[in-house]
PDB file of C-alpha atoms in Angstrom:
ATOM      1  CA  MET A   1      26.174   7.723  26.950  1.00 81.00           C
ATOM      2  CA  LEU A   2      22.937   6.258  28.511  1.00 88.00           C
ATOM      3  CA  LYS A   3      20.963   8.626  26.120  1.00 88.00           C
ATOM      4  CA  ASN A   4      22.893   7.294  23.099  1.00 90.00           C
ATOM      5  CA  PHE A   5      22.406   3.703  24.171  1.00 94.00           C
ATOM      6  CA  LEU A   6      18.684   4.210  24.632  1.00 95.00           C
ATOM      7  CA  SER A   7      18.303   5.940  21.435  1.00 96.00           C
ATOM      8  CA  VAL A   8      20.021   3.231  19.605  1.00 96.00           C
ATOM      9  CA  LEU A   9      17.886   0.663  21.394  1.00 97.00           C
ATOM     10  CA  ALA A  10      14.722   2.521  20.365  1.00 98.00           C
ATOM     11  CA  GLY A  11      15.928   2.829  16.779  1.00 97.00           C
ATOM     12  CA  VAL A  12      16.542  -1.006  16.505  1.00 98.00           C
ATOM     13  CA  VAL A  13      13.278  -1.691  18.290  1.00 98.00           C
ATOM     14  CA  SER A  14      11.248   0.499  15.866  1.00 98.00           C
ATOM     15  CA  GLY A  15      13.269  -0.914  12.872  1.00 98.00           C
ATOM     16  CA  MET A  16      12.701  -4.529  13.843  1.00 98.00           C
ATOM     17  CA  ALA A  17       8.879  -3.761  14.637  1.00 98.00           C
ATOM     18  CA  LEU A  18       8.459  -2.229  11.095  1.00 98.00           C
ATOM     19  CA  ILE A  19      10.302  -5.368   9.713  1.00 97.00           C
ATOM     20  CA  MET A  20       7.930  -7.648  11.498  1.00 96.00           C
ATOM     21  CA  ILE A  21       4.926  -5.615  10.230  1.00 97.00           C
ATOM     22  CA  PHE A  22       6.032  -5.602   6.816  1.00 96.00           C
ATOM     23  CA  GLU A  23       6.775  -9.386   6.630  1.00 92.00           C
ATOM     24  CA  GLN A  24       3.304  -9.931   7.934  1.00 93.00           C
ATOM     25  CA  LEU A  25       1.845  -7.895   5.125  1.00 95.00           C
ATOM     26  CA  GLU A  26       3.829  -9.742   2.616  1.00 92.00           C
ATOM     27  CA  GLY A  27       2.269 -12.899   3.635  1.00 88.00           C
ATOM     28  CA  TYR A  28      -1.026 -11.400   2.532  1.00 91.00           C
ATOM     29  CA  ILE A  29       0.435  -9.961  -0.766  1.00 92.00           C
ATOM     30  CA  TYR A  30       2.526 -13.060  -1.535  1.00 88.00           C
ATOM     31  CA  PRO A  31       0.865 -15.930   0.408  1.00 88.00           C
ATOM     32  CA  PRO A  32       2.837 -19.049   1.183  1.00 85.00           C
ATOM     33  CA  PRO A  33       1.697 -22.283  -0.595  1.00 85.00           C
ATOM     34  CA  PRO A  34      -1.269 -23.882   1.258  1.00 87.00           C
ATOM     35  CA  GLY A  35      -0.309 -26.435   3.934  1.00 85.00           C
ATOM     36  CA  LEU A  36       3.389 -25.039   3.935  1.00 84.00           C
ATOM     37  CA  ASP A  37       5.111 -26.598   7.063  1.00 85.00           C
ATOM     38  CA  PHE A  38       7.101 -23.845   8.551  1.00 81.00           C
ATOM     39  CA  HIS A  39       9.094 -26.121  10.669  1.00 85.00           C
ATOM     40  CA  ASN A  40      10.436 -27.985   7.560  1.00 85.00           C
ATOM     41  CA  PRO A  41      13.604 -26.248   6.316  1.00 81.00           C
ATOM     42  CA  GLU A  42      13.322 -27.943   2.958  1.00 84.00           C
ATOM     43  CA  ALA A  43       9.766 -26.731   2.430  1.00 84.00           C
ATOM     44  CA  ILE A  44      10.974 -23.147   3.275  1.00 83.00           C
ATOM     45  CA  LYS A  45      13.740 -23.451   0.912  1.00 83.00           C
ATOM     46  CA  GLN A  46      11.381 -24.586  -1.788  1.00 85.00           C
ATOM     47  CA  MET A  47       9.016 -21.754  -0.929  1.00 86.00           C
ATOM     48  CA  MET A  48      11.787 -19.161  -1.240  1.00 85.00           C
ATOM     49  CA  SER A  49      13.068 -20.557  -4.421  1.00 85.00           C
ATOM     50  CA  ASN A  50       9.535 -20.112  -5.903  1.00 87.00           C
ATOM     51  CA  MET A  51       8.916 -16.616  -4.639  1.00 89.00           C
ATOM     52  CA  PRO A  52       8.455 -14.053  -7.253  1.00 92.00           C
ATOM     53  CA  LEU A  53      10.697 -11.093  -7.979  1.00 94.00           C
ATOM     54  CA  GLY A  54       8.244  -8.768  -6.608  1.00 94.00           C
ATOM     55  CA  GLY A  55       8.379 -10.417  -3.287  1.00 93.00           C
ATOM     56  CA  PHE A  56      12.138 -10.017  -2.998  1.00 95.00           C
ATOM     57  CA  LEU A  57      11.828  -6.419  -4.084  1.00 97.00           C
ATOM     58  CA  TYR A  58       9.104  -5.867  -1.545  1.00 96.00           C
ATOM     59  CA  LEU A  59      11.349  -7.246   1.242  1.00 96.00           C
ATOM     60  CA  LEU A  60      14.397  -5.055   0.017  1.00 97.00           C
ATOM     61  CA  GLY A  61      12.135  -1.927   0.205  1.00 97.00           C
ATOM     62  CA  SER A  62      10.675  -2.761   3.536  1.00 97.00           C
ATOM     63  CA  TYR A  63      14.088  -3.469   5.235  1.00 98.00           C
ATOM     64  CA  ALA A  64      15.331  -0.193   3.632  1.00 98.00           C
ATOM     65  CA  LEU A  65      12.408   1.694   4.986  1.00 98.00           C
ATOM     66  CA  ALA A  66      12.652   0.057   8.409  1.00 98.00           C
ATOM     67  CA  SER A  67      16.359   1.058   8.703  1.00 98.00           C
ATOM     68  CA  LEU A  68      15.534   4.587   7.477  1.00 98.00           C
ATOM     69  CA  VAL A  69      12.896   4.861  10.327  1.00 98.00           C
ATOM     70  CA  GLY A  70      15.284   3.223  12.781  1.00 98.00           C
ATOM     71  CA  GLY A  71      17.917   6.020  11.965  1.00 97.00           C
ATOM     72  CA  ILE A  72      15.429   8.663  12.185  1.00 96.00           C
ATOM     73  CA  VAL A  73      14.261   7.427  15.654  1.00 97.00           C
ATOM     74  CA  ALA A  74      17.760   7.013  16.918  1.00 97.00           C
ATOM     75  CA  THR A  75      18.808  10.466  15.889  1.00 95.00           C
ATOM     76  CA  LEU A  76      15.740  12.207  17.181  1.00 94.00           C
ATOM     77  CA  LEU A  77      16.265  10.733  20.538  1.00 94.00           C
ATOM     78  CA  SER A  78      20.069  11.263  20.631  1.00 92.00           C
ATOM     79  CA  GLY A  79      20.170  14.749  19.297  1.00 83.00           C
ATOM     80  CA  LYS A  80      21.132  15.854  15.960  1.00 76.00           C
ATOM     81  CA  GLU A  81      24.788  16.273  16.617  1.00 81.00           C
ATOM     82  CA  ILE A  82      26.182  12.973  16.112  1.00 89.00           C
ATOM     83  CA  SER A  83      25.468  10.229  13.469  1.00 94.00           C
ATOM     84  CA  SER A  84      26.853   7.275  15.238  1.00 95.00           C
ATOM     85  CA  PRO A  85      23.467   6.214  16.934  1.00 96.00           C
ATOM     86  CA  ALA A  86      21.914   5.902  13.588  1.00 97.00           C
ATOM     87  CA  ILE A  87      24.984   4.032  12.184  1.00 97.00           C
ATOM     88  CA  ILE A  88      24.925   1.706  15.141  1.00 97.00           C
ATOM     89  CA  THR A  89      21.180   1.013  14.659  1.00 98.00           C
ATOM     90  CA  GLY A  90      21.819   0.123  11.025  1.00 98.00           C
ATOM     91  CA  SER A  91      24.752  -1.961  11.990  1.00 98.00           C
ATOM     92  CA  VAL A  92      22.474  -3.997  14.436  1.00 98.00           C
ATOM     93  CA  LEU A  93      19.824  -4.250  11.876  1.00 98.00           C
ATOM     94  CA  THR A  94      22.399  -5.694   9.444  1.00 98.00           C
ATOM     95  CA  ILE A  95      23.337  -8.353  12.011  1.00 97.00           C
ATOM     96  CA  GLY A  96      19.581  -9.240  12.112  1.00 96.00           C
ATOM     97  CA  GLY A  97      19.749  -9.366   8.381  1.00 96.00           C
ATOM     98  CA  ILE A  98      22.689 -11.659   8.363  1.00 96.00           C
ATOM     99  CA  MET A  99      20.864 -13.931  10.756  1.00 95.00           C
ATOM    100  CA  ASN A 100      17.888 -13.950   8.459  1.00 91.00           C
ATOM    101  CA  LEU A 101      19.941 -14.812   5.364  1.00 93.00           C
ATOM    102  CA  CYS A 102      21.412 -17.695   7.340  1.00 91.00           C
ATOM    103  CA  MET A 103      18.069 -19.044   8.352  1.00 86.00           C
ATOM    104  CA  LEU A 104      16.507 -18.838   5.060  1.00 85.00           C
ATOM    105  CA  HIS A 105      17.736 -19.513   1.372  1.00 82.00           C
ATOM    106  CA  HIS A 106      17.684 -16.285  -0.573  1.00 90.00           C
ATOM    107  CA  PRO A 107      19.186 -15.490  -3.989  1.00 92.00           C
ATOM    108  CA  ILE A 108      22.840 -13.953  -3.896  1.00 95.00           C
ATOM    109  CA  TRP A 109      21.802 -10.822  -5.467  1.00 96.00           C
ATOM    110  CA  PHE A 110      19.184 -10.285  -2.716  1.00 96.00           C
ATOM    111  CA  ALA A 111      21.736 -11.087  -0.006  1.00 96.00           C
ATOM    112  CA  VAL A 112      24.232  -8.647  -1.339  1.00 97.00           C
ATOM    113  CA  ILE A 113      21.827  -5.817  -1.896  1.00 97.00           C
ATOM    114  CA  ASN A 114      20.131  -6.680   1.684  1.00 97.00           C
ATOM    115  CA  LEU A 115      23.466  -6.342   3.548  1.00 95.00           C
ATOM    116  CA  LEU A 116      24.446  -3.133   1.832  1.00 97.00           C
ATOM    117  CA  GLU A 117      21.256  -1.246   2.555  1.00 97.00           C
ATOM    118  CA  TYR A 118      20.907  -1.054   6.233  1.00 98.00           C
ATOM    119  CA  VAL A 119      23.614   1.236   7.338  1.00 98.00           C
ATOM    120  CA  PRO A 120      23.275   3.724   4.379  1.00 98.00           C
ATOM    121  CA  MET A 121      19.496   4.051   4.967  1.00 98.00           C
ATOM    122  CA  ALA A 122      19.880   4.469   8.800  1.00 98.00           C
ATOM    123  CA  TYR A 123      22.501   7.331   7.951  1.00 98.00           C
ATOM    124  CA  LEU A 124      20.103   8.889   5.520  1.00 97.00           C
ATOM    125  CA  GLY A 125      17.498   8.874   8.556  1.00 96.00           C
ATOM    126  CA  TYR A 126      20.264  10.771  10.399  1.00 95.00           C
ATOM    127  CA  LEU A 127      20.803  13.136   7.388  1.00 94.00           C
ATOM    128  CA  ILE A 128      17.048  13.790   7.038  1.00 93.00           C
ATOM    129  CA  VAL A 129      16.724  14.743  10.755  1.00 92.00           C
ATOM    130  CA  ARG A 130      19.935  16.780  10.875  1.00 89.00           C
ATOM    131  CA  THR A 131      18.987  19.047   7.840  1.00 87.00           C
ATOM    132  CA  ARG A 132      15.270  19.481   8.908  1.00 80.00           C
ATOM    133  CA  PRO A 133      14.882  22.589  10.944  1.00 71.00           C
ATOM    134  CA  GLY A 134      11.240  21.580  11.924  1.00 67.00           C
ATOM    135  CA  LEU A 135      12.268  18.100  13.420  1.00 64.00           C
ATOM    136  CA  LYS A 136      12.978  18.558  17.015  1.00 63.00           C
ATOM    137  CA  SER A 137      15.262  15.987  18.930  1.00 60.00           C
ATOM    138  CA  VAL A 138      14.301  14.918  22.418  1.00 60.00           C
TER     139      VAL A 138
END
């Protein structure tokens, strides 16, 4: 039980860390307008409404990759036998995604895809570990 809890925790932490890194990188690829007040919700809403499609696609891809890695980490640490640590990792990342969507204005299409990608990508991480004989669980 403790092993599974710690594996989920490690999966979530690794996924969240990747999300933070990818979001920092996005600031270099799609920089915010100069002088943007990040404490002003209206300014953030304006910035999000002007974000190019590539910025949203980048975010979707980075969230998917982070969830995949979280699922891989959770599975490697828990063992290859059960998928629940990876699925729980994806579920916790989904809750983080919901919180993000509540705080920032996103297009509806982005929100729908975003909420549907975490659990399947984490489960794919489980399948990758489970089907790869060279990957050893801890």
